[in-house]
Amino acid sequence: MRRGSRWFAALMISPTLLVLVLVVLYPLLAAARESMYVRGEGLDADGFVVEGERFVGVANYAGLVGERFVNAFANTTVFTLATVAVETVLGVAMALVMHGVLRGRGLVRASILIPWAVPTAISGLMWRWVFQADGVANAIIGQKILWTTEGVQAKLAVIIADTWKTAPFIGLLVLAGLQIIPDMVYEAAKVDGASAWQTFWRITLPLVKPALVVAVLFRILQALAMFDLPFVMIGRGKFSVETLSALIWDEATQLRYGPAAAYGIVLIAYVSVIVFVFVRLLGADLLADARSRKERA
Amino acid sequence: MTATETPPVAAASRAASAGPARRLPRTRTVVVAAAAYLIAFLFLFPYLVMILTALRPQAELREPAYLPTDFAWENFVNFWSGGLSGNLLITLQVAAGSTILVLLVALPAAYYTARHRFRGRTAFLILVLVTQMFQPTAMLVGIYREFSQLGLVDSIWSLILVNGGFNLAFAVWILNAYFSSIPRELEEAAFIDGTGRFGALFRITLPLAAPGVVTALIFTFIAAWNEFVVALTLTTSPEQQPLTVRLNSFIGQYQVDWQNLFAGSVIATVPVIILFALIERKVVSGLTAGSIK
């Protein structure tokens, strides 16, 4: 490569790298460091008051075996599994229905997409209103359920609200996948006497799998970091809906930076493991693009 | 395999929508359409409730799910006079600032990686993609630490930087895909015709990539507009908070003025819905680019 063009490359690429260093890399390293320190006043082993930072090693990670962390970890996992599973099934069903609509598909598509575009912190407010003791949800089912108090019903309310927000997202990505399946394939299946059920499992699903895998991976990433909905709908510090992100935020606002940073590092590790397993198992070929271009180059 | 599939997706969707029409029996078509409209209604229903509540006089607040007898437009006026217009301005500045930042930073990187082969190019693209995996909440402490050291707590600049940074990955990837799909020969032809390197870029390539650029920008704008947890952490004074955070601060132990709160929510929602309607198709093809062959 010529010398001049190398400079030019650096000029074009470095702003992106600079922003990523400022916003992602530095906070990541700062959090990793913070997770091994304690700040503020404290007593040392001899009973003297010490100020400032002290290195404590993995002491901040001791909370990992505590009840609160285990609960938040379990909530995050349950929310992720439940919402992504329900949203995938509903999303595929919605995509199939939308694919069959001939007139007004644009309208249907636009209306189910609204929930996805709306700020989650705002839809959380709306759902809080819907799930009030004398709210719309209880009026419709004719029950008196205290949705926003501690308990399973609070979890359920969050899952319903999250599903409502993101099932359409999966639906749209699957619809895009459905639309590029040639009619010929279906005609061939029909000639061979395949039932609708067989056609779905043997043809439709395998052919939309690439689109579905990407959609589900995006969703898992978001669900593992869930914060807005439980926080706004049910409230802060509510045990039964406290996610890892909520725990991190709460610890940080209580000035317990060390544990908050430690939980953050654990969340990143958790997300990385899940993504790795997911990509390995389902073969999401996210990097096919980069790779194929490299081969051509 | 790049975003060249954008046009084919659109073409195929046209073909497919004509396809099943001829083969499906009529009753089934009607049933499917009815199901689709029902689903659409179910997804819109909570919003209807919200908009109706925003228009309800306070006296009628305890009668859910019916039409208000008279529309209380003053709820929207209350929003303005209650000082929330300042928070709307903060939201606008943060969203616009993040969008401009992404445009300035992502465009050169995406263009260069699409047009040139250089060492570390794939590594760069993968690095950008990996940052998508790190969510702001996980490193909240690091983010807070950094911006308090920089003296940027309670400042729109920190929110612009964070929102821009966390939306860079998507912008770089979708723009890279768009630029790659534009034949290099077009640019070279213009260059030979004497437009110069930059003339070719501005007169040929950028106009052709405009749909991708617009998509990436609107996507960033919406994401920054909707962001909650970082703003919640980095802003402390009410007048510096974006709308999402400020509206939520009205939920407390005391009685909530739902009708005013929802008037504010409608105002916070309408702009993103309009923007989203403009790019909805492109976001879908952008997200699936690289997965659908």
Coordinates of C-alpha atoms in Angstrom, one line a residue, chain A residues 21-262:
Chain A
V21 CA -12.8 3.9 22.5
L22 CA -14.5 6.7 24.4
V23 CA -18.0 5.2 24.7
V24 CA -17.3 1.4 24.8
L25 CA -13.7 0.5 25.5
Y26 CA -12.9 3.1 28.2
P27 CA -16.1 2.5 30.2
L28 CA -15.5 -1.2 29.9
L29 CA -12.0 -1.0 31.3
A30 CA -13.1 1.5 33.9
A31 CA -15.9 -0.8 35.0
A32 CA -13.5 -3.8 35.1
R33 CA -11.1 -1.8 37.2
E34 CA -13.8 -0.4 39.5
S35 CA -15.0 -3.9 40.1
M36 CA -11.8 -4.6 42.0
Y37 CA -11.8 -1.5 44.1
V38 CA -13.7 0.1 47.0
R39 CA -14.3 3.8 47.2
G40 CA -15.0 6.2 49.9
E41 CA -14.4 6.1 53.6
G42 CA -14.0 2.8 55.4
L43 CA -12.1 1.2 58.3
D44 CA -9.0 -0.7 57.6
A45 CA -8.0 -3.9 59.4
D46 CA -6.5 -1.9 62.3
G47 CA -9.6 0.2 62.8
F48 CA -8.2 3.4 61.2
V49 CA -10.4 5.4 58.9
V50 CA -9.1 5.3 55.3
E51 CA -10.3 7.4 52.4
G52 CA -10.1 7.1 48.7
E53 CA -9.7 3.9 46.7
R54 CA -8.6 0.6 48.0
F55 CA -7.9 -2.5 46.0
V56 CA -10.0 -5.4 47.2
G57 CA -9.5 -8.0 44.5
V58 CA -12.5 -10.1 43.9
A59 CA -14.3 -9.0 47.1
N60 CA -16.9 -7.1 45.1
Y61 CA -17.8 -10.3 43.3
A62 CA -18.8 -11.9 46.7
G63 CA -22.3 -10.6 46.0
L64 CA -22.6 -13.2 43.2
V65 CA -23.7 -15.8 45.7
G66 CA -26.0 -13.4 47.5
E67 CA -29.8 -13.8 47.3
R68 CA -30.3 -10.5 45.4
F69 CA -27.9 -11.3 42.6
V70 CA -29.1 -14.8 42.2
N71 CA -32.7 -13.5 42.0
A72 CA -31.8 -10.8 39.5
F73 CA -29.9 -13.4 37.4
A74 CA -32.8 -15.8 37.5
N75 CA -35.3 -13.0 36.6
T76 CA -33.1 -11.9 33.6
T77 CA -32.9 -15.5 32.4
V78 CA -36.6 -16.2 32.9
F79 CA -37.6 -13.0 31.1
T80 CA -35.2 -13.7 28.2
L81 CA -36.4 -17.3 27.8
A82 CA -40.1 -16.5 28.2
T83 CA -40.2 -13.3 26.0
V84 CA -38.0 -14.6 23.2
A85 CA -39.8 -17.9 23.0
V86 CA -43.3 -16.4 23.0
E87 CA -42.3 -13.6 20.6
T88 CA -40.7 -16.1 18.2
V89 CA -43.9 -18.2 18.0
L90 CA -46.2 -15.2 17.8
G91 CA -43.9 -13.4 15.4
V92 CA -43.7 -16.3 13.0
A93 CA -47.5 -16.7 13.2
M94 CA -48.0 -13.0 12.5
A95 CA -45.6 -13.1 9.6
L96 CA -47.6 -16.0 8.1
V97 CA -50.8 -14.1 8.5
M98 CA -49.4 -10.9 7.0
H99 CA -47.9 -12.8 4.1
G100 CA -51.4 -14.1 3.3
V101 CA -52.9 -10.6 3.4
L102 CA -53.4 -9.2 -0.1
R103 CA -54.9 -5.8 0.4
G104 CA -53.8 -3.4 3.1
R105 CA -50.7 -5.3 4.0
G106 CA -48.8 -2.0 4.4
L107 CA -51.4 -0.7 6.8
V108 CA -51.3 -3.9 8.9
R109 CA -47.5 -3.8 8.9
A110 CA -47.4 -0.2 9.9
S111 CA -49.8 -0.6 12.8
I112 CA -48.1 -3.6 14.4
L113 CA -44.8 -1.8 14.1
I114 CA -45.9 1.2 16.1
P115 CA -45.2 -0.6 19.4
W116 CA -41.6 -1.2 18.4
A117 CA -40.9 2.4 17.5
V118 CA -42.4 3.9 20.7
P119 CA -40.0 4.7 23.5
T120 CA -40.0 1.7 25.9
A121 CA -40.0 4.1 28.9
I122 CA -43.3 5.6 27.5
S123 CA -44.9 2.2 26.7
G124 CA -43.9 1.2 30.3
L125 CA -46.0 4.2 31.6
M126 CA -48.9 3.1 29.4
W127 CA -48.8 -0.5 30.7
R128 CA -48.5 0.7 34.2
W129 CA -51.8 2.5 33.6
V130 CA -53.3 -0.5 31.9
F131 CA -52.3 -2.8 34.8
Q132 CA -53.5 -0.6 37.6
A133 CA -55.7 -2.1 40.2
D134 CA -58.7 -0.4 38.7
G135 CA -57.2 -0.3 35.2
V136 CA -58.1 -1.6 31.8
A137 CA -56.6 -5.1 32.2
N138 CA -58.7 -5.9 35.2
A139 CA -61.7 -4.4 33.6
I140 CA -61.3 -6.7 30.6
I141 CA -60.8 -9.9 32.4
G142 CA -63.2 -9.0 35.2
Q143 CA -60.7 -9.8 38.0
K144 CA -59.1 -7.8 40.8
I145 CA -55.5 -8.6 40.3
L146 CA -52.8 -6.4 41.8
W147 CA -50.5 -6.6 38.9
T148 CA -47.9 -4.1 40.0
T149 CA -47.2 -5.6 43.4
E150 CA -44.5 -8.2 44.1
G151 CA -45.3 -11.7 42.8
V152 CA -45.7 -13.8 39.7
Q153 CA -48.4 -11.5 38.3
A154 CA -45.8 -8.7 38.0
K155 CA -43.5 -11.0 36.0
L156 CA -46.4 -11.9 33.8
A157 CA -47.3 -8.2 33.2
V158 CA -43.7 -7.5 32.2
I159 CA -43.7 -10.5 29.8
I160 CA -47.0 -9.4 28.2
A161 CA -45.8 -5.8 27.7
D162 CA -42.5 -6.9 26.3
T163 CA -44.1 -9.4 23.9
W164 CA -46.5 -6.7 22.7
K165 CA -43.5 -4.5 22.0
T166 CA -41.2 -6.9 20.2
A167 CA -43.2 -9.8 18.7
P168 CA -43.9 -7.5 15.6
F169 CA -40.2 -7.0 15.2
I170 CA -39.6 -10.7 14.8
G171 CA -42.7 -10.9 12.6
L172 CA -41.4 -8.3 10.2
L173 CA -38.0 -9.9 9.8
V174 CA -39.6 -13.3 9.2
L175 CA -42.0 -11.7 6.7
A176 CA -39.0 -10.3 4.8
G177 CA -37.7 -13.9 4.8
L178 CA -41.0 -15.3 3.6
Q179 CA -41.2 -12.9 0.7
I180 CA -38.1 -14.1 -1.0
I181 CA -39.2 -17.8 -1.1
P182 CA -40.2 -18.4 -4.7
D183 CA -43.7 -19.6 -5.3
M184 CA -42.3 -22.5 -7.4
V185 CA -41.1 -24.2 -4.2
Y186 CA -44.6 -24.2 -2.8
E187 CA -46.1 -25.4 -6.1
A188 CA -43.6 -28.3 -6.2
A189 CA -44.6 -29.3 -2.7
K190 CA -48.3 -29.1 -3.6
V191 CA -47.7 -31.3 -6.6
D192 CA -45.9 -33.8 -4.4
G193 CA -49.0 -33.9 -2.1
A194 CA -47.5 -32.2 0.9
S195 CA -50.0 -31.1 3.6
A196 CA -50.0 -27.5 4.9
W197 CA -48.4 -28.7 8.1
Q198 CA -45.6 -30.5 6.2
T199 CA -45.0 -27.5 3.9
F200 CA -44.6 -25.3 7.0
W201 CA -42.1 -27.5 8.8
R202 CA -40.2 -28.8 5.8
I203 CA -40.1 -25.8 3.5
T204 CA -41.2 -22.5 5.1
L205 CA -39.3 -22.8 8.4
P206 CA -36.0 -24.0 7.0
L207 CA -36.1 -21.3 4.3
V208 CA -36.8 -18.4 6.8
K209 CA -34.3 -19.8 9.3
P210 CA -31.5 -17.3 8.4
A211 CA -33.8 -14.3 9.0
L212 CA -35.3 -15.8 12.1
V213 CA -31.9 -16.6 13.6
V214 CA -30.7 -13.0 13.2
A215 CA -34.0 -11.7 14.7
V216 CA -33.8 -14.0 17.7
L217 CA -30.2 -13.1 18.3
F218 CA -30.9 -9.4 18.3
R219 CA -33.8 -10.0 20.7
I220 CA -31.7 -12.1 23.1
L221 CA -29.1 -9.3 23.3
Q222 CA -31.8 -6.8 24.1
A223 CA -33.7 -9.1 26.6
L224 CA -30.6 -9.9 28.6
A225 CA -30.1 -6.1 29.2
M226 CA -33.8 -5.5 30.0
F227 CA -34.2 -2.4 32.2
D228 CA -36.9 0.1 31.1
L229 CA -40.1 -2.0 31.3
P230 CA -39.8 -3.5 34.8
F231 CA -38.4 -0.2 36.1
V232 CA -41.2 1.9 34.8
M233 CA -44.1 -0.5 35.0
I234 CA -43.5 -2.1 38.4
G235 CA -41.0 0.2 40.0
R236 CA -37.5 0.3 41.2
G237 CA -36.2 -2.2 43.7
K238 CA -39.1 -4.6 43.2
F239 CA -37.6 -8.0 43.9
S240 CA -39.8 -10.1 41.7
V241 CA -39.0 -8.2 38.5
E242 CA -35.5 -7.0 39.3
T243 CA -33.2 -7.7 36.3
L244 CA -29.4 -7.7 36.3
S245 CA -29.4 -4.3 34.6
A246 CA -31.8 -3.0 37.3
L247 CA -29.6 -4.4 40.0
I248 CA -26.5 -2.7 38.5
W249 CA -28.3 0.6 38.2
D250 CA -29.7 0.4 41.8
E251 CA -26.3 -0.5 43.3
A252 CA -24.6 2.4 41.4
T253 CA -27.2 4.9 42.6
Q254 CA -26.6 3.7 46.1
L255 CA -22.9 4.6 45.5
R256 CA -21.9 0.9 45.7
Y257 CA -19.9 1.3 42.6
G258 CA -17.7 -1.8 43.2
P259 CA -20.5 -4.4 43.3
A260 CA -22.3 -2.5 40.5
A261 CA -19.3 -2.7 38.3
A262 CA -18.7 -6.4 39.2

